[in-house]
Each structure stands twice: as structure tokens, then as C-alpha cells.
Amino acid sequence: MSAPETVDRVLLTAAVVVLVVAGAGLLGRIWRGPSMLDRAISLDVCAALIIAGLGAKSAVARDAFYFPIMLVLAFLGFTGSVGIARFIAVRDRPRKAVRDRPRTEEEPE
């Protein structure tokens, strides 16, 4: 193996190790939470890690077969994140308290 190929293999191995460590931390964040938003962001990062893993696999194999799959996963991850963000925004929207509304004459004090 030549020197550039050796450097290439070392960098790809390091990238895979970083992805595995990030995935382990990601699973911990999904498990612990503490909020729904933390879990939603973690699932979005999970999609990004899967895409990065497929990119590393494509680089190791020197094959562009996974590029369309990566594109579809990126689109699904984005739409999923937007959907979750809209759901959380609607759920966490502050409501007016009952006491803040004007009273009618029929209501007792």
C-alpha cells in the first residue's frame, strides 16, 4: 500500500470511530432526554449520523451507489424535523388564562 492509501485508510477508520462514539452518545441523549425537544433533536442527529456512515462506506468502497440513498435520507430527516418542530410549537404554545378574559354580566365573580 502506498503512503496516500495508508493515510486514506487511517482517516476513514478515524471517521468511523468518531461516528460510532457519536452514535453511542446520541443513544444516551435519546434515553435520558430530559425533554421531548432533546429527543427530537437527537433523532435528527441520528439521521445525520446514518448519512455520514453511508458516506464513509461509499468512500471505503469507492462506490457512488449510496449517494441517492443519502439524498433521500437527508430529505426525510429534514421533513421529519420540521414536522416534529411544528408539533412541539403547537403543543407548547402559551394559552390565555381564563382569568385574563373579560367577564360577562351573567358570570359570577
PDB file of C-alpha atoms in Angstrom:
ATOM      1  CA  MET A   1       0.000   0.000   0.000  1.00  0.00           C
ATOM      2  CA  SER A   2       1.287   3.455  -0.855  1.00  0.00           C
ATOM      3  CA  ALA A   3       1.504   6.334   1.598  1.00  0.00           C
ATOM      4  CA  PRO A   4      -1.624   8.147   0.338  1.00  0.00           C
ATOM      5  CA  GLU A   5      -3.646   4.932   0.556  1.00  0.00           C
ATOM      6  CA  THR A   6      -2.428   4.385   4.107  1.00  0.00           C
ATOM      7  CA  VAL A   7      -3.375   7.924   5.099  1.00  0.00           C
ATOM      8  CA  ASP A   8      -6.736   7.428   3.397  1.00  0.00           C
ATOM      9  CA  ARG A   9      -7.417   4.238   5.378  1.00  0.00           C
ATOM     10  CA  VAL A  10      -6.348   5.809   8.674  1.00  0.00           C
ATOM     11  CA  LEU A  11      -8.595   8.831   8.142  1.00  0.00           C
ATOM     12  CA  LEU A  12     -11.560   6.695   7.144  1.00  0.00           C
ATOM     13  CA  THR A  13     -11.037   4.443  10.166  1.00  0.00           C
ATOM     14  CA  ALA A  14     -10.876   7.514  12.411  1.00  0.00           C
ATOM     15  CA  ALA A  15     -14.080   8.836  10.847  1.00  0.00           C
ATOM     16  CA  VAL A  16     -15.883   5.551  11.502  1.00  0.00           C
ATOM     17  CA  VAL A  17     -14.656   5.525  15.116  1.00  0.00           C
ATOM     18  CA  VAL A  18     -15.909   9.094  15.618  1.00  0.00           C
ATOM     19  CA  LEU A  19     -19.281   8.130  14.121  1.00  0.00           C
ATOM     20  CA  VAL A  20     -19.588   5.147  16.476  1.00  0.00           C
ATOM     21  CA  VAL A  21     -18.712   7.275  19.522  1.00  0.00           C
ATOM     22  CA  ALA A  22     -21.185   9.951  18.408  1.00  0.00           C
ATOM     23  CA  GLY A  23     -23.842   7.274  17.943  1.00  0.00           C
ATOM     24  CA  ALA A  24     -23.272   5.980  21.473  1.00  0.00           C
ATOM     25  CA  GLY A  25     -23.608   9.499  22.872  1.00  0.00           C
ATOM     26  CA  LEU A  26     -26.690  10.016  20.759  1.00  0.00           C
ATOM     27  CA  LEU A  27     -28.368   6.916  22.162  1.00  0.00           C
ATOM     28  CA  GLY A  28     -27.612   8.170  25.653  1.00  0.00           C
ATOM     29  CA  ARG A  29     -29.253  11.512  24.862  1.00  0.00           C
ATOM     30  CA  ILE A  30     -32.330   9.797  23.429  1.00  0.00           C
ATOM     31  CA  TRP A  31     -32.575   7.579  26.512  1.00  0.00           C
ATOM     32  CA  ARG A  32     -32.101  10.329  29.127  1.00  0.00           C
ATOM     33  CA  GLY A  33     -33.981  13.134  27.445  1.00  0.00           C
ATOM     34  CA  PRO A  34     -34.990  15.123  29.557  1.00  0.00           C
ATOM     35  CA  SER A  35     -37.433  16.851  27.220  1.00  0.00           C
ATOM     36  CA  MET A  36     -39.248  15.901  24.062  1.00  0.00           C
ATOM     37  CA  LEU A  37     -37.265  18.528  22.163  1.00  0.00           C
ATOM     38  CA  ASP A  38     -33.965  16.886  23.183  1.00  0.00           C
ATOM     39  CA  ARG A  39     -35.214  13.574  21.857  1.00  0.00           C
ATOM     40  CA  ALA A  40     -36.423  15.162  18.611  1.00  0.00           C
ATOM     41  CA  ILE A  41     -33.062  16.823  18.007  1.00  0.00           C
ATOM     42  CA  SER A  42     -31.326  13.542  18.810  1.00  0.00           C
ATOM     43  CA  LEU A  43     -33.385  11.735  16.187  1.00  0.00           C
ATOM     44  CA  ASP A  44     -32.449  14.404  13.656  1.00  0.00           C
ATOM     45  CA  VAL A  45     -28.781  13.943  14.533  1.00  0.00           C
ATOM     46  CA  CYS A  46     -29.308  10.176  14.198  1.00  0.00           C
ATOM     47  CA  ALA A  47     -30.389  10.707  10.591  1.00  0.00           C
ATOM     48  CA  ALA A  48     -27.279  12.823  10.000  1.00  0.00           C
ATOM     49  CA  LEU A  49     -25.072  10.100  11.510  1.00  0.00           C
ATOM     50  CA  ILE A  50     -26.628   7.479   9.269  1.00  0.00           C
ATOM     51  CA  ILE A  51     -25.972   9.686   6.255  1.00  0.00           C
ATOM     52  CA  ALA A  52     -22.374  10.230   7.387  1.00  0.00           C
ATOM     53  CA  GLY A  53     -21.945   6.488   7.890  1.00  0.00           C
ATOM     54  CA  LEU A  54     -23.193   5.797   4.385  1.00  0.00           C
ATOM     55  CA  GLY A  55     -20.797   8.444   3.095  1.00  0.00           C
ATOM     56  CA  ALA A  56     -17.908   6.736   4.881  1.00  0.00           C
ATOM     57  CA  LYS A  57     -18.995   3.378   3.447  1.00  0.00           C
ATOM     58  CA  SER A  58     -19.086   4.917  -0.026  1.00  0.00           C
ATOM     59  CA  ALA A  59     -15.607   6.335   0.487  1.00  0.00           C
ATOM     60  CA  VAL A  60     -14.223   2.993   1.658  1.00  0.00           C
ATOM     61  CA  ALA A  61     -15.810   1.089  -1.214  1.00  0.00           C
ATOM     62  CA  ARG A  62     -15.105   3.914  -3.685  1.00  0.00           C
ATOM     63  CA  ASP A  63     -18.640   3.482  -4.969  1.00  0.00           C
ATOM     64  CA  ALA A  64     -21.285   6.144  -5.570  1.00  0.00           C
ATOM     65  CA  PHE A  65     -24.185   3.699  -5.142  1.00  0.00           C
ATOM     66  CA  TYR A  66     -25.255   5.176  -1.779  1.00  0.00           C
ATOM     67  CA  PHE A  67     -25.458   8.830  -2.865  1.00  0.00           C
ATOM     68  CA  PRO A  68     -29.159   8.751  -3.895  1.00  0.00           C
ATOM     69  CA  ILE A  69     -29.977   6.918  -0.665  1.00  0.00           C
ATOM     70  CA  MET A  70     -28.153   9.604   1.291  1.00  0.00           C
ATOM     71  CA  LEU A  71     -30.131  12.291  -0.534  1.00  0.00           C
ATOM     72  CA  VAL A  72     -33.462  10.640   0.280  1.00  0.00           C
ATOM     73  CA  LEU A  73     -32.463  10.184   3.938  1.00  0.00           C
ATOM     74  CA  ALA A  74     -31.475  13.858   4.144  1.00  0.00           C
ATOM     75  CA  PHE A  75     -34.869  14.880   2.769  1.00  0.00           C
ATOM     76  CA  LEU A  76     -36.719  12.574   5.165  1.00  0.00           C
ATOM     77  CA  GLY A  77     -34.658  13.806   8.099  1.00  0.00           C
ATOM     78  CA  PHE A  78     -35.418  17.422   7.228  1.00  0.00           C
ATOM     79  CA  THR A  79     -39.148  16.885   6.804  1.00  0.00           C
ATOM     80  CA  GLY A  80     -39.292  14.845   9.994  1.00  0.00           C
ATOM     81  CA  SER A  81     -37.522  17.597  11.918  1.00  0.00           C
ATOM     82  CA  VAL A  82     -39.874  20.244  10.575  1.00  0.00           C
ATOM     83  CA  GLY A  83     -42.897  18.110  11.435  1.00  0.00           C
ATOM     84  CA  ILE A  84     -41.700  17.487  14.978  1.00  0.00           C
ATOM     85  CA  ALA A  85     -40.849  21.158  15.454  1.00  0.00           C
ATOM     86  CA  ARG A  86     -44.331  22.194  14.323  1.00  0.00           C
ATOM     87  CA  PHE A  87     -45.926  19.640  16.629  1.00  0.00           C
ATOM     88  CA  ILE A  88     -43.892  20.857  19.602  1.00  0.00           C
ATOM     89  CA  ALA A  89     -44.565  24.510  18.737  1.00  0.00           C
ATOM     90  CA  VAL A  90     -48.322  23.921  18.695  1.00  0.00           C
ATOM     91  CA  ARG A  91     -48.210  21.846  21.881  1.00  0.00           C
ATOM     92  CA  ASP A  92     -46.106  24.349  23.819  1.00  0.00           C
ATOM     93  CA  ARG A  93     -47.937  27.479  22.657  1.00  0.00           C
ATOM     94  CA  PRO A  94     -48.919  29.582  25.685  1.00  0.00           C
ATOM     95  CA  ARG A  95     -52.638  29.875  26.250  1.00  0.00           C
ATOM     96  CA  LYS A  96     -54.501  32.799  27.724  1.00  0.00           C
ATOM     97  CA  ALA A  97     -55.607  32.187  31.250  1.00  0.00           C
ATOM     98  CA  VAL A  98     -59.318  32.110  31.968  1.00  0.00           C
ATOM     99  CA  ARG A  99     -58.997  34.964  34.458  1.00  0.00           C
ATOM    100  CA  ASP A 100     -57.487  37.266  31.819  1.00  0.00           C
ATOM    101  CA  ARG A 101     -60.566  37.325  29.644  1.00  0.00           C
ATOM    102  CA  PRO A 102     -63.257  39.927  30.226  1.00  0.00           C
ATOM    103  CA  ARG A 103     -66.208  38.797  32.301  1.00  0.00           C
ATOM    104  CA  THR A 104     -69.721  38.869  31.087  1.00  0.00           C
ATOM    105  CA  GLU A 105     -72.581  40.033  33.258  1.00  0.00           C
ATOM    106  CA  GLU A 106     -74.010  36.527  33.590  1.00  0.00           C
ATOM    107  CA  GLU A 107     -70.833  35.135  35.199  1.00  0.00           C
ATOM    108  CA  PRO A 108     -70.494  35.308  38.959  1.00  0.00           C
ATOM    109  CA  GLU A 109     -67.299  36.763  40.413  1.00  0.00           C
TER     110      GLU A 109
END
